[in-house]
Coordinates of C-alpha atoms (C1' of nucleotides) in Angstrom, one line a residue:
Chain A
X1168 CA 73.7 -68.6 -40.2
X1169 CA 72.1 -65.0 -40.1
X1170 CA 69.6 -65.4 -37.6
X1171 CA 69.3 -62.1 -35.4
X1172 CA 69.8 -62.9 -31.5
X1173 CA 66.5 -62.9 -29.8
X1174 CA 67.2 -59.9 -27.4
X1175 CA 69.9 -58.0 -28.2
X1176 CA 70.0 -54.6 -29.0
X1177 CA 69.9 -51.2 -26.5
X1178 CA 67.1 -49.4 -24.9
X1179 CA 65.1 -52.6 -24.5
X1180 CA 63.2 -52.1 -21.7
X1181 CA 62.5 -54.2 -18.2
X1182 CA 60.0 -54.5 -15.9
X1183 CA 56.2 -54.6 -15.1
X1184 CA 54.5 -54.0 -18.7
X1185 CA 52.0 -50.9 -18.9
X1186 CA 48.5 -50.7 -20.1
X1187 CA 49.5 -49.1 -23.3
X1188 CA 52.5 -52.1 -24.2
X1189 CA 49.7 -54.5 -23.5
X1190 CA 47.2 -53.0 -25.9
X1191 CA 50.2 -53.1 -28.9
X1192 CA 51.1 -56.6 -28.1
X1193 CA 47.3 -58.0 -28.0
X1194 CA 46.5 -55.9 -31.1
X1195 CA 49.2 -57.0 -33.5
X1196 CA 48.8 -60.9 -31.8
X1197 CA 45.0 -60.2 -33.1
X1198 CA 46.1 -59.4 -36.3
X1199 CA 49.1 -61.6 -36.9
X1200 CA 48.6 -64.7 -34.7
X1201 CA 50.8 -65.8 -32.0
X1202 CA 54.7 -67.1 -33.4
X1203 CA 57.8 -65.2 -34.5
X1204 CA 58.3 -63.9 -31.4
X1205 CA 61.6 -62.5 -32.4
X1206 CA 59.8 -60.0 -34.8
X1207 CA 57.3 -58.9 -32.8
X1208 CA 58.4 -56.4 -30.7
X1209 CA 59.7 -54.3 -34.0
X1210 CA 56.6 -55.1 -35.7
X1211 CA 54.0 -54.0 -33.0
X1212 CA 56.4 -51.1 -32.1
X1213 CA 57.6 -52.3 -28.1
X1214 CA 60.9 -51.8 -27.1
X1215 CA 60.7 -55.5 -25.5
X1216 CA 62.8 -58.3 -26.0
X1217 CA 60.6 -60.7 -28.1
X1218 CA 60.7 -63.6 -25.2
X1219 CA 59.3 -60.9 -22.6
X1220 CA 56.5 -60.1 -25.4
X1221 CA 55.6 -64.7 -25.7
X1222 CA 56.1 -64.3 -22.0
X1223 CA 53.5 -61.3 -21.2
X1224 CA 50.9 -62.9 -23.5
X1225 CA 51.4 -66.3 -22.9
X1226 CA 51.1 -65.5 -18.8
X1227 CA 48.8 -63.0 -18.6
X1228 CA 47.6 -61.0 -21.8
X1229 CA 46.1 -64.4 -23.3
X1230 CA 42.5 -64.5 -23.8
X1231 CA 42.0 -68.2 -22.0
X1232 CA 44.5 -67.7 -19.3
X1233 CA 42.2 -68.5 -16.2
X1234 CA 43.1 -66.2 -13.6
X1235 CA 42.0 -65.8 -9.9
X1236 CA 41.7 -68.0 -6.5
X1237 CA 42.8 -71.6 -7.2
X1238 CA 39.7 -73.8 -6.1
X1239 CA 40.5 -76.9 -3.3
X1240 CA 40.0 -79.3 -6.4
X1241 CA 42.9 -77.2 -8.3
X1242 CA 45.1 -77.8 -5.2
X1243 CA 44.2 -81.5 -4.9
X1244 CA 45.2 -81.8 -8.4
X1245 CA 48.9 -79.7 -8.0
X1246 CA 49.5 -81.5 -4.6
X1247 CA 49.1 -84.9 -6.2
X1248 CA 50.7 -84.1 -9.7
X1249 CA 53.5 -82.6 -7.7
X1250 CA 54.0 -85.7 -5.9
X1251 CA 54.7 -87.7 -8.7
X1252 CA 55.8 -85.8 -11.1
X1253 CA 58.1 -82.8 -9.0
X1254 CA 58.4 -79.5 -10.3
X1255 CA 57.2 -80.0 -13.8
X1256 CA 55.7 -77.2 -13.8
X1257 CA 54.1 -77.2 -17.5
X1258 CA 53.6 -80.3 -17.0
X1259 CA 51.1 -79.7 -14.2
X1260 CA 49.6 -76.8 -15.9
X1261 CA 48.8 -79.0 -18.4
X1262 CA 46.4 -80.7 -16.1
X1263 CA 44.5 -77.7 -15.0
X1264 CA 43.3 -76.1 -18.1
X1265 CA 43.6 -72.7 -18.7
X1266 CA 46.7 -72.2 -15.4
X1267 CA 49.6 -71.6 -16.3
X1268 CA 53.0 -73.0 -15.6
X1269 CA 54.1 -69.9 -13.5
X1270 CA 50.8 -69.5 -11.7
X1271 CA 51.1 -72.9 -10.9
X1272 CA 54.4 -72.6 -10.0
X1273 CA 53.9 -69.1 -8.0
X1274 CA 51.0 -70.8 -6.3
X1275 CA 52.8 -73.6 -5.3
X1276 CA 55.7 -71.7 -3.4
X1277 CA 54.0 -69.5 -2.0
X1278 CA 50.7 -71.5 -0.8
X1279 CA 50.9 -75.1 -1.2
X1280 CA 54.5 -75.8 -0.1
X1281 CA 54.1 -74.0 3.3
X1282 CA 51.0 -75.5 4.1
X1283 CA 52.4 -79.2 3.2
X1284 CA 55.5 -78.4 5.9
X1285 CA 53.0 -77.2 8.1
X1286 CA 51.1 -80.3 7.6
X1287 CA 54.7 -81.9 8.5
X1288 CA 54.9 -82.9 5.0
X1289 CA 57.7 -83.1 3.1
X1290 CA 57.0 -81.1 0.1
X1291 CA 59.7 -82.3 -1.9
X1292 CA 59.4 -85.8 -1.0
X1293 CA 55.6 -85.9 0.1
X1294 CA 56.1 -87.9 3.2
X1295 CA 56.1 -87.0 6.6
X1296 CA 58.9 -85.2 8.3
X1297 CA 60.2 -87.6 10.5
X1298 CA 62.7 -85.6 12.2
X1299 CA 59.6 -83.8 14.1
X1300 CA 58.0 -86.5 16.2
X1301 CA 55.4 -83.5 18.0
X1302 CA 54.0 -82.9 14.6
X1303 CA 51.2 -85.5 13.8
X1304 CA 50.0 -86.2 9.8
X1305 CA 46.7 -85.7 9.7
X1306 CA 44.6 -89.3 8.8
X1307 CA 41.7 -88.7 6.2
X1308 CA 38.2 -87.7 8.0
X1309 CA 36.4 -90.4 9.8
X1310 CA 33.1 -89.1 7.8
X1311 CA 32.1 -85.9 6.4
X1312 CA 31.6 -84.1 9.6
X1313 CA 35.4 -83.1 9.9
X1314 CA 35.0 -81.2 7.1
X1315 CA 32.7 -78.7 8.7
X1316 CA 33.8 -75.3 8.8
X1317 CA 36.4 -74.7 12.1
X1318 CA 35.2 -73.1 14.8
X1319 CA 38.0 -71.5 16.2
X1320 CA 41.0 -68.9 15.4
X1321 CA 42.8 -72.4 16.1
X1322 CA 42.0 -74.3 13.7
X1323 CA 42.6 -72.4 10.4
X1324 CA 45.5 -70.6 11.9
X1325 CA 47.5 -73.8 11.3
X1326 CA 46.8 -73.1 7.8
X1327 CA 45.4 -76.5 7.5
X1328 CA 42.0 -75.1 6.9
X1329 CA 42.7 -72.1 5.2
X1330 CA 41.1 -71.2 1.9
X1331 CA 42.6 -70.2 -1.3
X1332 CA 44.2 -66.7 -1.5
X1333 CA 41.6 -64.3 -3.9
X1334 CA 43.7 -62.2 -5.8
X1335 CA 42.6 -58.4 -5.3
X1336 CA 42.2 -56.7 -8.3
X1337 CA 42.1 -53.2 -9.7
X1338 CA 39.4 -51.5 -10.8
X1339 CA 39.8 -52.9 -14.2
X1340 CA 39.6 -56.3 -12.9
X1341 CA 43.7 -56.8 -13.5
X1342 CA 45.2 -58.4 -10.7
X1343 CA 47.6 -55.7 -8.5
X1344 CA 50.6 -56.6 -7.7
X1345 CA 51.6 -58.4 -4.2
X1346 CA 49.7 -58.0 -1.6
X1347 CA 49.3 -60.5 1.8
X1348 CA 45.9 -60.5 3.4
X1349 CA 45.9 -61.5 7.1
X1350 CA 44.6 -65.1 8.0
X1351 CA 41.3 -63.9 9.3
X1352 CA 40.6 -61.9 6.1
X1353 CA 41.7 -65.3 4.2
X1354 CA 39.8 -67.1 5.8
X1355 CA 36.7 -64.9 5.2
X1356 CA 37.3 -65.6 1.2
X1357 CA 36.6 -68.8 1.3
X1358 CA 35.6 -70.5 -1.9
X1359 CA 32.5 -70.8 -2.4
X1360 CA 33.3 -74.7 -2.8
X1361 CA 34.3 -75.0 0.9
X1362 CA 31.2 -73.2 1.9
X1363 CA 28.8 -76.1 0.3
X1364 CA 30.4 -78.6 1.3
X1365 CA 30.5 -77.4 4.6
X1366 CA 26.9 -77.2 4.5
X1367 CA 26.5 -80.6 3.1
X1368 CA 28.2 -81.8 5.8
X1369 CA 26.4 -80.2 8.4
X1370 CA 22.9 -81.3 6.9
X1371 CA 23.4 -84.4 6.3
X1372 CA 23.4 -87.4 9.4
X1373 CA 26.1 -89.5 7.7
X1374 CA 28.0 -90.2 5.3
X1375 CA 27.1 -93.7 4.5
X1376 CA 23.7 -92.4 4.4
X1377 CA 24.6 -90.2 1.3
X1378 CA 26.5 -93.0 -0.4
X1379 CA 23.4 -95.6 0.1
X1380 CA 21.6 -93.0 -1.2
X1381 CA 23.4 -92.0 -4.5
X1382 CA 23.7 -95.8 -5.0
X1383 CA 20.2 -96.1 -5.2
X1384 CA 20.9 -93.4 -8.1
X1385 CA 22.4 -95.9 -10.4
X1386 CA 25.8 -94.8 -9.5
X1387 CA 28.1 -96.3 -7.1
X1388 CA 31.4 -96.1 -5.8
X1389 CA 34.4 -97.8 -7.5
X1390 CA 37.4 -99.5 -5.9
X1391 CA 40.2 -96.7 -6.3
X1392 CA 43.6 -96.9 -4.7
X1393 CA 42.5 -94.0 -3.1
X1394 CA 39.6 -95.8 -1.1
X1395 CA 42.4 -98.3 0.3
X1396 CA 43.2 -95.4 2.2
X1397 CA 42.8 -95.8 6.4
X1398 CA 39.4 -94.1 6.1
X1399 CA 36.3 -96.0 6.7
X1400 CA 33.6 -94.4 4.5
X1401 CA 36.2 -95.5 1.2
X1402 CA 36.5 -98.9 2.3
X1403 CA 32.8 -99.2 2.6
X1404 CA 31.7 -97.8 -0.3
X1405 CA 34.7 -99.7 -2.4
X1406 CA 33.3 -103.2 -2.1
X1407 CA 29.6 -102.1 -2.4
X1408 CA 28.9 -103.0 -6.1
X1409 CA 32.0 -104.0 -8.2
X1410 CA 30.1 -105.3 -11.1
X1411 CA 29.0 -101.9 -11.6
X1412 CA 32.6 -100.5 -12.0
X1413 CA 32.6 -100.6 -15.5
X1414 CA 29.7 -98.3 -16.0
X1415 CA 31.1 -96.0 -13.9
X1416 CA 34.5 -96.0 -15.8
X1417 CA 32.6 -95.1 -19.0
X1418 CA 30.7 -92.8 -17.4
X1419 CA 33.4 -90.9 -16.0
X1420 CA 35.5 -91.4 -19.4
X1421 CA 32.3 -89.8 -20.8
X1422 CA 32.5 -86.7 -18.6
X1423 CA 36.3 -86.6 -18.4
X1424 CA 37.9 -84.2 -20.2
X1425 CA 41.6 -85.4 -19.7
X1426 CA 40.9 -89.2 -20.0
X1427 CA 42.2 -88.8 -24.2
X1428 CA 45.4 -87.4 -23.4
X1429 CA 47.5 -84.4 -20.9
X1430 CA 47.6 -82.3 -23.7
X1431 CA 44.1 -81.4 -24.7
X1432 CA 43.1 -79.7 -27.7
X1433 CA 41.6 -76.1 -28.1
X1434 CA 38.5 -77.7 -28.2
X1435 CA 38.6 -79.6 -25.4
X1436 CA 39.4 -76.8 -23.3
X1437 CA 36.8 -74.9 -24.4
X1438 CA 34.7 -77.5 -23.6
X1439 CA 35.5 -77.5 -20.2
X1440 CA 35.2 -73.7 -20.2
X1441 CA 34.8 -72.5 -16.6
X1442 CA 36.1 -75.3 -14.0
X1443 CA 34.9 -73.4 -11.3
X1444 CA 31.7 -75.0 -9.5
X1445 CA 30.7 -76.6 -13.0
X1446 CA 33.5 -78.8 -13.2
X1447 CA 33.6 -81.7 -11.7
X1448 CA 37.5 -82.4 -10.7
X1449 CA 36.2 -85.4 -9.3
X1450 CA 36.3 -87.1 -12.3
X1451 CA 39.9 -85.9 -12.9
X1452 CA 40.9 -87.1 -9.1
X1453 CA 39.6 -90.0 -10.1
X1454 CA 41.8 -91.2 -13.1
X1455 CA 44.4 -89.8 -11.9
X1456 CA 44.7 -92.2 -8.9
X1457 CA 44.3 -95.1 -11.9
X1458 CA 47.6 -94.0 -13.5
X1459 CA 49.0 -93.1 -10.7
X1460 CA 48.6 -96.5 -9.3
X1461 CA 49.8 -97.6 -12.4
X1462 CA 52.9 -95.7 -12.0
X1463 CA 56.2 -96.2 -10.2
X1464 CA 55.6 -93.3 -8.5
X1465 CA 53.8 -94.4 -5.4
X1466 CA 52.5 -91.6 -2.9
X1467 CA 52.6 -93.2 0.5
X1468 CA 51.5 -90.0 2.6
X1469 CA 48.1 -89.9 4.1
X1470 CA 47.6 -86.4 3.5
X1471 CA 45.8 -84.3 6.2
X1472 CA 42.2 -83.9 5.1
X1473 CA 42.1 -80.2 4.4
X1474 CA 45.2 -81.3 1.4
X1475 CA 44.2 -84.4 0.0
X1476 CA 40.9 -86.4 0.5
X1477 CA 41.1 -89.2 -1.5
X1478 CA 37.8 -90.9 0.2
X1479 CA 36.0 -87.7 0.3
X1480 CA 36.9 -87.0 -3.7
X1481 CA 35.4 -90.7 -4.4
X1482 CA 32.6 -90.1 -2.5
X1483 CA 31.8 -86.6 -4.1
X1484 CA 32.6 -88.4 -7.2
X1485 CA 29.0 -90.7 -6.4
X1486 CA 27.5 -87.6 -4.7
X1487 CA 28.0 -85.4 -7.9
X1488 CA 25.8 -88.2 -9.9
X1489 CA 23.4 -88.4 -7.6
X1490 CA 20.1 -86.7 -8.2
X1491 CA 19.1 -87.0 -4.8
X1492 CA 22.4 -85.1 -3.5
X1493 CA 21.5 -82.6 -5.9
X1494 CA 17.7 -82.3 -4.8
X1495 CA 19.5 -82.2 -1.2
X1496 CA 21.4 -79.1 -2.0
X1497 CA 18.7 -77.1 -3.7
X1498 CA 17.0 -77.5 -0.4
X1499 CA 20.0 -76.0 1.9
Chain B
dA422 C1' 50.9 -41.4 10.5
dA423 C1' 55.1 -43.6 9.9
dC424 C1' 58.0 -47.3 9.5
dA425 C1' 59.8 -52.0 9.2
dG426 C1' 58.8 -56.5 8.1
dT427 C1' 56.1 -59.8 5.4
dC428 C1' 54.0 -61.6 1.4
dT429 C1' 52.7 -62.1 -3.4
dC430 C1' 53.4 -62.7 -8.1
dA431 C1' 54.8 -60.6 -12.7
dA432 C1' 58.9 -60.6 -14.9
dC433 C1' 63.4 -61.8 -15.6
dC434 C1' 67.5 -65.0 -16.0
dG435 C1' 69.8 -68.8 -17.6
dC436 C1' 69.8 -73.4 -19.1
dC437 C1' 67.9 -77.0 -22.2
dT438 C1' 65.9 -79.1 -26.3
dC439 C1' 64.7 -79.1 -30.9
dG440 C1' 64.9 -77.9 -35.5
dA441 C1' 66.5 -75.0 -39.3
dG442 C1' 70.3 -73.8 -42.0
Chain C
dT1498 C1' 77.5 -83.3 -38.5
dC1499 C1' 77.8 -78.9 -36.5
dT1500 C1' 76.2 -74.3 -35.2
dC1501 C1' 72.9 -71.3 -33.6
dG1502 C1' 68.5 -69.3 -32.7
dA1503 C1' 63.6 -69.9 -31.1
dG1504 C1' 60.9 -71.6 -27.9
dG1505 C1' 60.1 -73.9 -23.5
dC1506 C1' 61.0 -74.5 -18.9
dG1507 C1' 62.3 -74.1 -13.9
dG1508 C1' 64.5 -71.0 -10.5
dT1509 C1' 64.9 -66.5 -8.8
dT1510 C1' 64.2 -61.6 -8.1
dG1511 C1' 62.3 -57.3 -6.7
dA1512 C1' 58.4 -53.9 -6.9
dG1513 C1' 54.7 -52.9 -4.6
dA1514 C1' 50.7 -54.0 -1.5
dC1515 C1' 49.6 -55.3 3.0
dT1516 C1' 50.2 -56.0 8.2
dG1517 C1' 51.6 -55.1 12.7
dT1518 C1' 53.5 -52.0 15.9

DNA sequence: AACAGTCTCAACCGCCTCGAG
DNA sequence: TCTCGAGGCGGTTGAGACTGT
C-alpha cells in the first residue's frame, strides 16, 4: 500500500480558480489526456488538490460542457427525470447531453424546485401540496392558446411563466459569478423557444387544426401515457390513427439520440451537437413517457402547463414532422 | 451613493463504490 | 479477504453580483 492521499499536503490552495490555473490545467489535459488526477496538479504545476483540478475541468474547463440558459425542453426533461428518479443528479445529467451533474443540480435548487412549490407541487414527492387547499394545480392547456405569452405583471410574477435564467457573462464570454436579475428583466430573456411557440399559438385558429394538418403529413400522433392526461387536444389526437404508431416509433427511434441507451457515446453526443432550437426534445419526451410508464415509478401530478405539457410535447412531437407546420412558421 | 438583503453558482466537503495491491 | 486510494456523487457553503430602499 504506497499510494499517496489524493489531497494532502500544505499550501494547497481554495477557492474560485483564476484565468492563469485554468490555462495550466487545459494545457497539460491537452497534452496528457484526462485520468490520474492525483498527479496532475504536480505535473501541470497548480497548487490544487487533484479532485479540485477533475472537478474544475469536468464542470466547467471541458470543451463539451454546454453552458448557458437551460431551454423549457431541458426543464421538462429535469422535472420529469427528477420525478422518478430523485436527486440523481448524474443520472439526470446523463439525459441532457453536454449538462452537467452540478449545473443540473444548481439549476434545480435554485429554479426548478421553487417554481414546483410555487406551482403547489411537492418537489420532493411531485404531487400536490395538500395541506394548502387555496393553491390550485394547474390542469394541462385546453389548446394552444394558453400558451400565449401573459399579458400581465400577474401572470409571470407567479413564476409560473417565467423563462429560464440567461447567465450574464464576462467580456470573455465566462459566466460571472452570482448575480439575481429581477422578474421583469427575466422575463424579458425569454428563450427564444417560448417566443415561437408563442407565435405559433397566436397564428394559428386551433389546435386540432394543426394536428389534422401534420396528419395529412404522414405523421400522426401516437397513444402516450402522456395523452391520457385530462387534456382534450391528447385524447383526440391519441386515437386518430393507431395503425400508424409503429412508423412513428421507428421514426422517432431513428431521430432519437437516447433511444440505445442513458449513457451515450462521444459520438452520439456529438451528433446531437447543439440541442438548442435544432434539437428536438420532443422525441426525448416522448420515450421517456414509454419507460416511464413502464416503470414503478408512476407520476400522478398534472403539472401546470408552464412545467410539464405532456399533450402539448406530443403534439409538437407531430408539429415538428410536419412540413406544413414548418411552411407555417417561415411565414410568421 | 450607500447599505442590507437576496440570489446564483462555482467550489468544497464528506460519504460511497470500486478496483488495485 | 482486507486495506486504501481514486473517482464519483449529492449536499452544502460562501463569494460576489444584483436589487430595493
Amino acid at each position: 500500500m504506497s499510494r499517496k492521499p489524493c489531497c494532502v499536503g500544505e499550501g494547497l490552495k481554495k477557492g474560485a480558480w483564476t484565468t492563469e490555473e485554468d490555462k495550466k490545467l487545459i494545457s497539460y489535459i491537452h497534452e496528457h489526456g484526462e485520468g490520474g488526477w492525483r498527479d496532475i496538479p504536480q505535473k501541470a504545476g497548480l497548487k490544487r488538490c487533484g479532485k479540485s483540478c477533475r472537478l474544475r475541468w469536468t464542470n466547467y474547463l471541458k470543451p463539451d460542457v454546454k453552458r448557458g440558459e437551460f431551454s423549457s425542453e431541458e426543464e421538462q426533461i429535469i422535472i420529469m427525470l427528477h420525478a422518478s428518479r430523485g436527486n440523481k443528479w448524474s443520472d439526470i445529467a446523463r439525459h441532457l447531453p453536454r449538462r452537467t451533474d452540478n449545473e443540473v443540480k444548481n439549476y434545480w435548487n435554485t429554479h426548478l424546485k421553487k417554481r414546483l412549490i410555487e406551482q403547489c407541487i411537492d418537489p420532493v414527492t411531485h404531487k400536490p401540496l395538500a395541506s394548502n387547499s387555496n393553491h390550485t394545480v394547474n390542469t394541462p392547456p385546453e389548446n394552444l392558446h394558453s400558451l400565449a405569452a401573459p399579458s400581465s405583471d400577474k401572470q409571470y410574477s407567479r413564476s409560473s411563466s417565467m423563462p429560464s435564467l440567461s447567465r450574464l457573462t464576462n467580456k470573455d464570454g465566462t459566466p460571472v459569478q452570482g448575480g439575481a436579475l429581477s422578474h421583469k428583466k427575466r422575463f424579458k430573456k425569454s428563450s427564444s423557444t417560448s417566443r415561437l411557440l408563442n407565435k405559433v399559438a397566436a397564428k394559428v385558429t386551433s389546435v386540432k387544426e394543426i394536428l389534422s394538418a401534420s396528419m395529412e403529413g404522414s405523421l400522426s400522433a401516437t397513444t402516450l401515457p402522456y395523452a391520457s392526461h385530462s387534456n382534450g387536444f391528447s385524447e383526440q389526437i391519441g386515437n386518430e390513427e393507431d395503425s400508424s404508431n409503429a412508423f412513428l416509433t421507428n421514426t422517432l427511434a431513428e431521430f432519437d439520440p437516447f433511444s440505445q441507451s442513458p449513457l451515450y457515446s462521444e459520438h452520439e453526443i456529438n451528433a446531437t451537437s447543439d440541442l438548442g432550437m435544432d434539437y428536438d426534445f420532443s422525441h426525448f419526451l416522448e420515450k421517456l413517457g414509454r419507460d416511464d410508464h413502464n416503470e414503478e415509478n408512476d407520476m400522478n401530478v398534472e403539472y401546470g402547463h408552464d412545467l410539464l405539457i405532456p399533450g402539448f410535447a406530443t403534439g409538437l412531437m407531430c408539429l415538428k414532422k410536419s412540413h406544413q407546420l414548418a411552411l407555417m412558421i417561415k411565414t410568421i
